Coordinates of C-alpha atoms in Angstrom, one line a residue:
Chain A
X18 CA 0.0 0.0 0.0
X19 CA 1.2 3.5 -0.7
X20 CA -0.1 6.8 0.5
X21 CA -0.3 9.7 -2.0
X22 CA 0.6 13.0 -0.6
X23 CA 0.1 15.7 -3.2
X24 CA 2.0 14.4 -6.2
X25 CA 4.6 12.4 -4.1
X26 CA 4.2 8.8 -3.5
X27 CA 5.4 7.9 0.0
X28 CA 6.0 4.4 1.2
X29 CA 4.1 3.9 4.4
X30 CA 7.3 2.6 6.0
X31 CA 9.6 5.4 5.0
X32 CA 9.6 7.2 8.3
X33 CA 9.7 4.1 10.5
X34 CA 13.0 3.2 12.2
X35 CA 15.3 0.9 10.2
X36 CA 15.0 -1.6 13.1
X37 CA 12.6 -1.6 16.0
X38 CA 12.8 -4.4 18.6
X39 CA 10.5 -4.6 21.6
X40 CA 10.6 -7.1 24.4
X41 CA 12.3 -9.7 22.2
X42 CA 12.5 -13.2 23.7
X43 CA 14.2 -16.3 22.2
X44 CA 14.6 -19.6 24.0
X45 CA 16.6 -22.7 23.0
X46 CA 15.3 -25.7 24.8
X47 CA 16.3 -24.8 28.4
X48 CA 18.4 -21.7 27.8
X49 CA 17.0 -18.2 27.3
X50 CA 19.2 -16.6 24.6
X51 CA 17.4 -13.3 24.4
X52 CA 15.4 -12.0 27.4
X53 CA 13.2 -9.0 26.8
X54 CA 15.5 -7.0 24.6
X55 CA 14.6 -3.6 23.2
X56 CA 16.5 -1.6 20.6
X57 CA 15.8 1.1 18.0
X58 CA 18.0 1.9 15.0
X59 CA 16.9 5.2 13.4
X60 CA 17.3 5.5 9.7
X61 CA 20.8 6.4 8.5
X62 CA 22.5 5.6 11.8
X63 CA 25.0 3.0 13.0
X64 CA 24.1 0.9 16.0
X65 CA 26.6 -1.4 17.6
X66 CA 25.4 -4.4 19.5
X67 CA 28.2 -5.0 22.0
X68 CA 28.5 -8.0 24.3
X69 CA 30.6 -10.9 25.4
X70 CA 30.4 -14.3 23.6
X71 CA 27.0 -15.9 24.1
X72 CA 25.3 -12.6 25.1
X73 CA 22.6 -13.1 22.5
X74 CA 23.9 -10.7 19.8
X75 CA 23.8 -13.2 16.8
X76 CA 20.4 -14.5 17.9
X77 CA 19.0 -11.0 18.0
X78 CA 20.5 -10.2 14.5
X79 CA 19.3 -13.4 13.0
X80 CA 15.8 -12.7 14.2
X81 CA 15.9 -9.2 12.6
X82 CA 17.1 -10.9 9.4
X83 CA 14.2 -13.3 9.5
X84 CA 16.3 -16.5 9.9
X85 CA 14.9 -17.2 13.3
X86 CA 11.4 -16.7 14.7
X87 CA 11.1 -14.9 18.0
X88 CA 9.3 -16.6 21.0
X89 CA 8.1 -13.3 22.2
X90 CA 8.1 -9.5 21.6
X91 CA 7.9 -7.7 18.3
X92 CA 10.4 -7.0 15.6
X93 CA 9.9 -4.5 12.7
X94 CA 12.6 -4.0 10.1
X95 CA 12.0 -1.1 7.7
X96 CA 8.5 -1.2 9.1
X97 CA 8.0 -4.8 8.0
X98 CA 7.8 -8.2 9.7
X99 CA 11.1 -10.0 9.0
X100 CA 9.6 -13.5 8.7
X101 CA 6.2 -12.9 7.1
X102 CA 7.4 -10.1 4.8
X103 CA 10.7 -11.7 4.1
X104 CA 10.3 -11.7 0.3
X105 CA 9.6 -7.9 0.3
X106 CA 12.3 -7.2 2.8
X107 CA 15.2 -9.2 1.5
X108 CA 15.9 -7.1 -1.7
X109 CA 16.2 -4.0 0.6
X110 CA 18.5 -5.4 3.1
X111 CA 22.2 -6.5 3.0
X112 CA 23.2 -9.3 5.3
X113 CA 26.7 -10.4 6.3
X114 CA 26.2 -13.6 8.3
X115 CA 28.7 -14.6 10.9
X116 CA 31.3 -16.8 9.3
X117 CA 30.2 -15.8 5.8
X118 CA 28.9 -18.4 3.3
X119 CA 29.5 -19.6 -0.2
X120 CA 29.8 -22.8 -2.3
X121 CA 33.0 -24.5 -1.2
X122 CA 34.3 -24.7 -4.8
X123 CA 33.1 -21.3 -6.1
X124 CA 35.5 -18.6 -7.1
X125 CA 35.3 -15.3 -5.2
X126 CA 34.3 -13.4 -8.3
X127 CA 31.8 -16.0 -9.4
X128 CA 30.1 -15.9 -6.0
X129 CA 29.9 -12.1 -6.0
X130 CA 28.5 -12.1 -9.5
X131 CA 25.8 -14.6 -8.5
X132 CA 24.7 -12.4 -5.5
X133 CA 24.9 -9.3 -7.7
X134 CA 22.6 -10.9 -10.2
X135 CA 19.9 -11.0 -7.5
X136 CA 19.8 -7.2 -7.3
X137 CA 18.2 -4.7 -9.6
X138 CA 21.0 -2.2 -9.8
X139 CA 24.1 -3.7 -8.1
X140 CA 27.4 -2.0 -7.5
X141 CA 30.1 -2.7 -10.0
X142 CA 31.6 -6.1 -9.2
X143 CA 35.1 -5.4 -10.5
X144 CA 35.3 -2.2 -8.5
X145 CA 34.0 -3.9 -5.4
X146 CA 36.5 -6.7 -5.7
X147 CA 39.3 -4.2 -6.2
X148 CA 38.5 -2.0 -3.2
X149 CA 38.0 -5.0 -0.9
X150 CA 41.5 -6.3 -1.9
X151 CA 40.0 -9.4 -3.6
X152 CA 41.4 -8.7 -7.0
X153 CA 44.1 -11.3 -6.6
X154 CA 41.6 -13.9 -5.3
X155 CA 39.0 -13.6 -8.1
X156 CA 39.4 -17.2 -9.2
X157 CA 40.4 -18.7 -5.8
X158 CA 38.0 -21.3 -4.6
X159 CA 36.0 -20.2 -1.5
X160 CA 37.4 -23.0 0.7
X161 CA 40.9 -21.9 -0.1
X162 CA 40.4 -18.2 0.8
X163 CA 41.9 -17.0 4.1
X164 CA 39.6 -16.1 7.0
X165 CA 40.0 -12.4 6.3
X166 CA 39.3 -12.9 2.5
X167 CA 36.2 -14.9 3.3
X168 CA 35.0 -12.0 5.5
X169 CA 35.7 -9.4 2.9
X170 CA 33.8 -11.5 0.3
X171 CA 30.9 -11.8 2.7
X172 CA 30.9 -8.1 3.2
X173 CA 31.0 -7.5 -0.6
X174 CA 27.9 -9.8 -0.9
X175 CA 26.1 -7.8 1.8
X176 CA 26.8 -4.5 0.0
X177 CA 26.6 -5.3 -3.7
X178 CA 22.8 -4.8 -3.9
X179 CA 22.9 -1.2 -2.7
X180 CA 20.7 -2.0 0.4
X181 CA 19.0 0.6 2.7
X182 CA 19.9 -1.4 5.8
X183 CA 22.9 -3.6 6.4
X184 CA 23.4 -6.2 9.1
X185 CA 27.0 -7.0 9.8
X186 CA 27.6 -9.8 12.3
X187 CA 31.1 -9.5 13.6
X188 CA 32.4 -7.9 10.4
X189 CA 36.0 -7.7 11.4
X190 CA 36.4 -11.1 13.1
X191 CA 39.6 -12.7 11.7
X192 CA 40.8 -9.6 9.8
X193 CA 44.2 -8.1 9.8
X194 CA 44.6 -4.4 10.9
X195 CA 44.5 -3.1 7.3
X196 CA 41.3 -4.9 6.6
X197 CA 39.7 -3.7 9.8
X198 CA 40.5 -0.2 8.9
X199 CA 39.0 -0.7 5.5
X200 CA 35.8 -2.0 7.1
X201 CA 35.7 1.0 9.4
X202 CA 36.1 3.3 6.5
X203 CA 33.3 1.4 4.6
X204 CA 30.9 1.6 7.5
X205 CA 31.6 5.4 7.8
X206 CA 30.9 5.7 4.0
X207 CA 27.7 3.7 4.3
X208 CA 26.5 6.0 7.0
X209 CA 27.5 9.1 5.1
X210 CA 25.4 7.9 2.2
X211 CA 22.3 7.3 4.3
X212 CA 22.5 3.5 4.8
X213 CA 21.4 2.2 8.2
X214 CA 23.9 -0.2 9.8
X215 CA 23.3 -2.7 12.6
X216 CA 26.6 -4.4 13.6
X217 CA 27.6 -6.7 16.3
X218 CA 31.1 -6.8 17.8
X219 CA 33.0 -7.5 21.0
X220 CA 35.6 -5.0 20.1
X221 CA 35.3 -1.9 22.2
X222 CA 37.3 0.4 19.8
X223 CA 35.2 -0.7 16.9
X224 CA 32.0 0.2 18.7
X225 CA 33.5 3.5 20.0
X226 CA 34.8 4.4 16.5
X227 CA 31.8 3.5 14.4
X228 CA 28.6 3.7 16.3
X229 CA 26.1 6.5 16.8
X230 CA 24.6 4.3 19.4
X231 CA 26.0 1.4 21.4
X232 CA 23.8 -1.2 23.0
X233 CA 25.6 -3.4 25.5
X234 CA 23.9 -6.7 26.0
X235 CA 24.7 -9.5 28.4
X236 CA 22.7 -12.7 29.1
X237 CA 20.2 -11.7 26.4
X238 CA 19.3 -8.3 27.9
X239 CA 20.4 -4.7 27.5
X240 CA 22.6 -3.6 30.3
X241 CA 23.5 -0.1 29.0
X242 CA 22.8 2.0 25.9
X243 CA 23.8 5.4 24.6
X244 CA 26.3 7.1 22.4
X245 CA 29.9 6.2 23.1
X246 CA 30.3 9.7 24.7
X247 CA 27.3 9.2 27.0
X248 CA 28.5 5.8 28.0
X249 CA 32.0 6.8 28.9
X250 CA 31.0 10.1 30.6
X251 CA 32.1 10.4 34.2
X252 CA 33.0 13.0 36.8
X253 CA 35.8 10.8 37.9
X254 CA 39.3 11.5 36.5
X255 CA 41.9 8.9 36.1
X256 CA 45.6 8.8 35.7
X257 CA 46.7 5.7 34.0
X258 CA 50.3 4.4 33.7
X259 CA 52.4 1.3 33.3
X260 CA 55.4 0.3 35.3
X261 CA 57.0 -2.7 37.0
X262 CA 54.3 -5.1 38.2
X263 CA 53.7 -5.8 41.9
X264 CA 54.9 -2.5 43.4
X265 CA 53.5 -1.6 46.8
X266 CA 50.6 0.8 46.0
X267 CA 50.0 1.6 49.7
X268 CA 53.2 3.6 49.8
X269 CA 52.1 5.6 46.7
X270 CA 48.6 6.1 48.2
X271 CA 49.9 7.6 51.3
X272 CA 52.0 10.1 49.3
X273 CA 49.1 11.2 47.1
X274 CA 46.6 14.0 48.1
X275 CA 43.6 13.0 50.1
X276 CA 40.7 11.6 47.9
X277 CA 43.0 9.9 45.5
X278 CA 43.0 6.1 45.3
X279 CA 45.4 3.9 43.5
X280 CA 45.2 0.3 42.3
X281 CA 47.0 -2.2 40.0
X282 CA 44.2 -3.2 37.5
X283 CA 46.3 -5.7 35.6
X284 CA 49.9 -6.7 36.3
X285 CA 52.0 -3.6 35.6
X286 CA 48.9 -1.4 34.7
X287 CA 48.1 1.1 37.4
X288 CA 45.3 3.6 37.8
X289 CA 44.9 6.6 40.1
X290 CA 41.3 7.8 40.6
X291 CA 40.4 11.2 42.1
X292 CA 41.2 14.8 41.3
X293 CA 44.2 14.5 39.0
X294 CA 46.6 17.5 39.2
X295 CA 50.2 17.8 37.8
X296 CA 51.3 17.3 41.4
X297 CA 49.8 13.8 41.3
X298 CA 51.7 13.0 38.1
X299 CA 54.9 14.2 39.7
X300 CA 54.3 12.0 42.9
X301 CA 53.7 9.0 40.7
X302 CA 56.9 9.6 38.7
X303 CA 58.9 10.0 42.0
X304 CA 57.4 6.8 43.4
X305 CA 58.4 4.9 40.3
X306 CA 61.9 6.5 40.4
X307 CA 62.4 5.2 43.9
X308 CA 61.8 1.7 42.5
X309 CA 64.3 2.4 39.7
X310 CA 61.5 2.3 37.2
X311 CA 59.9 4.6 34.6
X312 CA 56.2 5.5 34.6
X313 CA 55.3 4.6 31.1
X314 CA 52.3 5.5 28.9
X315 CA 51.1 8.0 31.5
X316 CA 47.9 9.6 30.5
X317 CA 45.0 11.4 32.1
X318 CA 41.9 9.6 30.9
X319 CA 38.2 9.4 31.3
X320 CA 36.5 6.0 31.3
X321 CA 37.0 4.0 28.2
X322 CA 34.2 1.9 26.7
X323 CA 36.2 -1.1 27.8
X324 CA 35.9 0.0 31.5
X325 CA 32.2 0.5 31.1
X326 CA 31.8 -2.9 29.4
X327 CA 33.9 -4.8 32.0
X328 CA 32.2 -3.0 34.9
X329 CA 28.8 -4.1 33.5
X330 CA 29.6 -7.6 32.3
X331 CA 32.2 -8.6 34.8
X332 CA 35.7 -9.8 34.3
X333 CA 35.4 -13.6 34.3
X334 CA 35.8 -15.5 31.1
X335 CA 32.7 -16.7 29.1
X336 CA 32.6 -20.1 27.6
Chain B
X1 CA 31.5 8.7 16.4
X2 CA 34.8 10.0 15.2
X3 CA 35.3 10.8 11.6
X4 CA 37.0 7.8 10.1
X5 CA 35.9 9.1 6.7
X6 CA 39.0 11.2 5.9
X7 CA 39.0 13.4 2.8
X8 CA 41.2 10.8 1.1
X9 CA 38.6 8.1 1.7
X10 CA 38.5 5.5 -1.1
X11 CA 34.8 5.9 -1.3
X12 CA 33.4 8.9 -3.1
X13 CA 30.2 10.4 -1.5
X14 CA 27.1 8.7 -3.0
X15 CA 28.9 5.4 -3.7
X16 CA 26.5 3.5 -1.4
X17 CA 23.4 5.6 -1.8
X18 CA 20.6 3.0 -1.5
X19 CA 19.1 1.7 -4.6
X20 CA 17.7 -1.6 -3.6
X21 CA 15.5 -4.0 -5.6
X22 CA 15.1 -7.5 -6.9
X23 CA 17.0 -8.6 -10.0
X24 CA 15.2 -10.1 -13.0
X25 CA 13.9 -13.5 -12.0
X26 CA 15.1 -15.3 -15.1
X27 CA 18.6 -13.8 -14.7
X28 CA 18.8 -14.9 -11.0
X29 CA 17.5 -18.4 -11.9
X30 CA 19.9 -18.9 -14.8
X31 CA 22.9 -17.4 -13.0
X32 CA 22.5 -19.7 -10.1
X33 CA 21.8 -22.8 -12.3
X34 CA 24.9 -22.0 -14.4
X35 CA 27.0 -21.6 -11.3
X36 CA 25.9 -24.9 -9.9
X37 CA 26.3 -26.7 -13.2
X38 CA 29.9 -25.4 -13.5
X39 CA 30.6 -26.3 -9.9
X40 CA 29.5 -29.9 -10.7
X41 CA 31.4 -30.1 -13.9
X42 CA 34.8 -29.1 -12.4
X43 CA 34.4 -31.2 -9.3
X44 CA 36.6 -34.3 -9.8
X45 CA 34.7 -36.6 -7.4
X46 CA 31.4 -35.6 -8.9
X47 CA 32.7 -36.4 -12.4
X48 CA 33.9 -39.8 -11.3
X49 CA 30.4 -40.5 -9.9
X50 CA 28.3 -39.0 -12.7
X51 CA 30.5 -39.6 -15.8
X52 CA 33.4 -42.0 -15.4
X53 CA 31.8 -44.8 -13.4
X54 CA 28.6 -45.0 -15.6
X55 CA 30.8 -44.9 -18.7
X56 CA 33.0 -47.8 -17.3
X57 CA 29.9 -49.8 -16.5
X58 CA 28.4 -49.2 -19.9
X59 CA 31.5 -50.4 -21.7
X60 CA 32.3 -53.2 -19.3
X61 CA 28.8 -54.7 -19.0
X62 CA 28.2 -54.3 -22.8
X63 CA 31.3 -56.1 -23.8
X64 CA 31.8 -58.8 -21.1
X65 CA 29.2 -61.5 -20.4
X66 CA 28.7 -60.6 -16.7
X67 CA 24.9 -60.1 -16.7
X68 CA 22.0 -62.5 -17.6
X69 CA 20.7 -60.4 -20.5
X70 CA 19.9 -61.1 -24.1
X71 CA 22.3 -60.2 -27.0
X72 CA 23.0 -57.5 -28.1
X73 CA 23.9 -56.8 -24.5
X74 CA 24.3 -53.0 -25.0
X75 CA 20.5 -52.7 -25.8
X76 CA 19.8 -53.8 -22.2
X77 CA 22.9 -52.3 -20.6
X78 CA 22.6 -48.7 -22.0
X79 CA 19.1 -48.0 -20.7
X80 CA 20.0 -49.3 -17.3
X81 CA 23.2 -47.3 -17.2
X82 CA 21.1 -44.2 -18.1
X83 CA 19.0 -45.0 -15.0
X84 CA 22.2 -45.2 -12.9
X85 CA 23.4 -41.9 -14.3
X86 CA 20.2 -40.3 -13.1
X87 CA 20.7 -41.8 -9.6
X88 CA 24.3 -40.7 -9.5
X89 CA 23.5 -37.1 -10.4
X90 CA 20.1 -36.4 -8.8
X91 CA 20.5 -38.5 -5.7
X92 CA 24.1 -39.1 -4.6
X93 CA 25.8 -36.2 -6.3
X94 CA 23.1 -33.7 -5.3
X95 CA 22.9 -35.0 -1.7
X96 CA 26.7 -34.6 -1.2
X97 CA 26.9 -31.2 -2.8
X98 CA 23.9 -30.0 -0.8
X99 CA 25.4 -31.4 2.5
X100 CA 28.7 -29.5 1.9
X101 CA 26.9 -26.4 0.6
X102 CA 25.0 -26.3 3.9
X103 CA 28.2 -26.8 5.9
X104 CA 29.8 -23.8 4.0
X105 CA 26.7 -21.6 4.7
X106 CA 25.7 -21.1 1.0
X107 CA 22.0 -21.7 1.6
X108 CA 21.9 -19.1 4.2
X109 CA 23.9 -16.8 2.0
X110 CA 21.5 -17.3 -0.9
X111 CA 18.5 -17.0 1.4
X112 CA 19.8 -13.6 2.5
X113 CA 19.6 -12.3 -1.1
X114 CA 16.5 -11.4 -3.0
X115 CA 16.5 -14.8 -4.6
X116 CA 13.0 -16.4 -4.0
X117 CA 12.9 -19.8 -2.4
X118 CA 11.3 -21.4 -5.4
X119 CA 14.1 -20.1 -7.6
X120 CA 16.7 -21.6 -5.2
X121 CA 15.1 -25.0 -5.7
X122 CA 14.4 -24.4 -9.4
X123 CA 18.1 -23.5 -10.1
X124 CA 19.2 -26.8 -8.6
X125 CA 16.6 -28.7 -10.7
X126 CA 17.8 -27.0 -13.8
X127 CA 21.5 -27.7 -13.0
X128 CA 20.6 -31.4 -12.4
X129 CA 18.7 -31.7 -15.7
X130 CA 21.6 -30.1 -17.5
X131 CA 24.0 -32.6 -16.0
X132 CA 21.8 -35.5 -16.9
X133 CA 21.5 -34.2 -20.5
X134 CA 25.4 -34.1 -20.7
X135 CA 25.6 -37.6 -19.2
X136 CA 23.0 -39.1 -21.6
X137 CA 24.7 -37.4 -24.6
X138 CA 28.1 -38.8 -23.8
X139 CA 26.8 -42.3 -22.8
X140 CA 24.5 -42.4 -25.8
X141 CA 27.4 -41.6 -28.2
X142 CA 29.6 -44.3 -26.6
X143 CA 26.7 -46.8 -26.6
X144 CA 26.1 -46.1 -30.3
X145 CA 29.7 -47.0 -31.0
X146 CA 29.1 -50.3 -29.1
X147 CA 26.2 -51.0 -31.4
X148 CA 23.3 -49.7 -29.4
X149 CA 20.1 -49.5 -31.5
X150 CA 17.4 -48.0 -29.4
X151 CA 13.7 -48.3 -30.3
X152 CA 12.8 -44.8 -31.5
X153 CA 9.1 -45.4 -30.6
X154 CA 10.2 -45.4 -27.0
X155 CA 12.1 -42.1 -26.9
X156 CA 9.1 -40.1 -25.6
X157 CA 8.4 -42.6 -22.9
X158 CA 12.1 -42.6 -22.0
X159 CA 12.1 -38.8 -21.6
X160 CA 9.0 -39.0 -19.4
X161 CA 10.6 -41.7 -17.2
X162 CA 13.9 -39.8 -17.0
X163 CA 12.1 -36.7 -15.8
X164 CA 10.2 -38.6 -13.2
X165 CA 13.4 -40.3 -12.2
X166 CA 15.1 -37.0 -11.7
X167 CA 12.1 -35.8 -9.6
X168 CA 12.1 -38.9 -7.4
X169 CA 15.9 -39.2 -6.9
X170 CA 16.3 -35.4 -6.7
X171 CA 13.7 -35.3 -3.8
X172 CA 15.5 -38.2 -2.1
X173 CA 18.8 -36.4 -2.6
X174 CA 17.5 -33.3 -0.9
X175 CA 16.0 -35.3 1.9
X176 CA 19.4 -36.9 2.7
X177 CA 21.6 -33.9 1.9
X178 CA 19.3 -31.3 3.5
X179 CA 19.1 -32.5 7.1
X180 CA 22.2 -34.4 8.1
X181 CA 25.9 -33.5 8.8
X182 CA 28.0 -33.4 5.7
X183 CA 30.1 -36.5 6.6
X184 CA 26.9 -38.5 7.3
X185 CA 25.5 -37.4 4.0
X186 CA 28.7 -38.6 2.2
X187 CA 28.5 -42.0 3.8
X188 CA 24.8 -42.6 3.3
X189 CA 24.6 -41.2 -0.3
X190 CA 27.5 -43.4 -1.4
X191 CA 26.3 -46.5 0.4
X192 CA 22.8 -46.2 -1.0
X193 CA 24.1 -45.7 -4.5
X194 CA 26.2 -48.9 -4.2
X195 CA 23.3 -51.0 -2.8
X196 CA 20.9 -49.8 -5.4
X197 CA 23.4 -50.5 -8.2
X198 CA 23.8 -54.1 -7.1
X199 CA 20.5 -55.0 -5.4
X200 CA 18.1 -52.3 -6.4
X201 CA 17.2 -53.6 -9.8
X202 CA 19.6 -51.3 -11.7
X203 CA 22.2 -53.5 -13.4
X204 CA 20.6 -56.8 -12.2
X205 CA 17.0 -57.1 -13.3
X206 CA 14.5 -57.7 -10.5
X207 CA 13.6 -61.0 -12.2
X208 CA 17.0 -62.4 -11.6
X209 CA 16.9 -61.7 -7.8
X210 CA 15.4 -64.2 -5.3
X211 CA 11.5 -64.0 -5.3
X212 CA 11.1 -62.4 -1.9
X213 CA 13.6 -59.7 -2.7
X214 CA 12.3 -59.1 -6.2
X215 CA 8.9 -58.1 -4.8
X216 CA 10.5 -55.4 -2.6
X217 CA 13.0 -54.3 -5.3
X218 CA 10.1 -53.7 -7.8
X219 CA 8.8 -51.0 -5.4
X220 CA 12.1 -49.2 -5.4
X221 CA 12.5 -46.1 -7.6
X222 CA 15.8 -47.5 -8.9
X223 CA 14.1 -50.7 -10.3
X224 CA 11.1 -48.8 -11.7
X225 CA 13.4 -46.4 -13.6
X226 CA 15.9 -49.1 -14.8
X227 CA 13.2 -51.6 -15.9
X228 CA 11.1 -48.8 -17.4
X229 CA 14.0 -47.5 -19.4
X230 CA 14.9 -50.9 -20.7
X231 CA 11.4 -51.6 -21.7
X232 CA 10.9 -48.4 -23.6
X233 CA 14.3 -48.2 -25.3
X234 CA 14.8 -51.9 -26.0
X235 CA 11.3 -53.0 -27.0
X236 CA 9.6 -49.6 -27.6
X237 CA 6.9 -50.7 -25.2
X238 CA 5.7 -48.5 -22.4
X239 CA 5.8 -50.6 -19.3
X240 CA 2.4 -49.6 -18.0
X241 CA 1.5 -47.5 -14.9
X242 CA 3.5 -49.4 -12.3
X243 CA 6.9 -47.7 -12.7
X244 CA 5.2 -44.3 -13.1
X245 CA 3.2 -44.8 -9.9
X246 CA 6.3 -46.0 -8.0
X247 CA 8.4 -43.0 -9.2
X248 CA 5.6 -40.5 -8.5
X249 CA 5.0 -42.0 -5.1
X250 CA 8.7 -41.7 -4.1
X251 CA 8.9 -38.2 -5.5
X252 CA 5.8 -37.1 -3.5
X253 CA 6.8 -38.7 -0.2
X254 CA 10.4 -37.6 -0.4
X255 CA 9.5 -34.1 -1.6
X256 CA 7.0 -33.5 1.2
X257 CA 9.4 -34.9 3.8
X258 CA 12.3 -32.8 2.5
X259 CA 10.3 -29.6 2.7
X260 CA 9.9 -30.3 6.4
X261 CA 13.4 -31.5 7.3
X262 CA 15.7 -29.4 5.1
X263 CA 17.7 -26.8 7.1
X264 CA 19.8 -23.9 5.8
X265 CA 22.9 -24.8 7.8

């Protein structure tokens, strides 16, 4: 159905968010993978779903893609139902599934041309292969591609149809630093051109760098949300530095002004919290000098997204 | 977010401006069918199964007195090897390709595009029919050199049986390849092929098997296809409804089951 306003034909879904999830629930036998999750991705923005392994990120994305049916809650993608409206939705959406996907014996170029054939006005395949560094792998069989090459091919397949909305499930997993930078540049270019992007990651810097909005999930539920700036905002100042591990911090604490606390967060990584003045920095340097050590990488910092993340999701390893 | 998009970005503004839409259906269908056909034709194990083994059986069984069939032997052997070629491609070859395609995530990848589901299935059917056509052409030429003189009156019936055979074995291939782990698919698809070859009425006519076994074997799609092919191409006589009903029945049961059990990954 379309609504006619004056002489312009407007799709009824044009002003709805790119993705809107309300109270999403998904269970697998005995475990609850997603437990009452809400999120909204406005058009033309980048939303990063950040969380530890097993937090429910991929399940959430696969429900939005229409590959899984939710057990509860509602999901609208470009104003449509991802399962029942799949055939209308798929041509408008670009999907990069986790771990990619292609025929084991297909050449990289052959696969991209097949996916491009499914779109009405695809991007130029030769150009896309070139910018994604796959020029030398055009005829390489998919199963012989490196992990990073498979990821880049998968990304190319997600973008080739000029979609309105792109789902990227861990787009930089297994990539070298150059490829990661390329993906970051790509996501920025997509956003600049008005494409909405929902990506999952467990890389803090990736979320911090790319996203308008970060949604931190754990155990299938949202534990925090906001822009990277909002999430890392704090009144607390910190002085971070590295030096020899295992030094006696009590000695330093007694030398610091009142209200400053010091701790060794990881072996050799120290942080002073409180009102940070040049005097504090000088005290730290003197303390290190007494131990015949340098205070390295000293910087005054606010909270990083990593601090926020670890504070919220804990420090123990996830299986 | 910080500005990663530096002035020297490799992406000019407007490069990714959305312009979504579905490609032409015929183009999607034929591109996928061509891709799958080429994948089959350059896959060594598939060629062994679909081309080389049937060819060796055709030559061997036509020239050596191994089977209880009338002379000229090639007139019985060729139609039966045609049936085997269909089983190799539509059942065993397809099940194995599908099993590994699922492992490599290709079904999910294709499902994520604008490709309609019917077209995903249709492209596989087209690719299978094309392979069968290549097989029959090559086997037919070699059989002709061996002195094969088919009954031309039976050609239409033969094509009809072949199409039903591709449907029945294709559905069975999807049933096996669409639900199990790739290694299990490999083992089952090869074992079933071998059992059908020897005891499924393919090279050994059901009549030459023990009575109890013969009754069961006549209900198998392999026997229906091989006996039917021999009847139409050797004698030019359509073998009646029995093989049609058997093939249609297997196609329907396997097809309906496959729709329920096939998974993308």
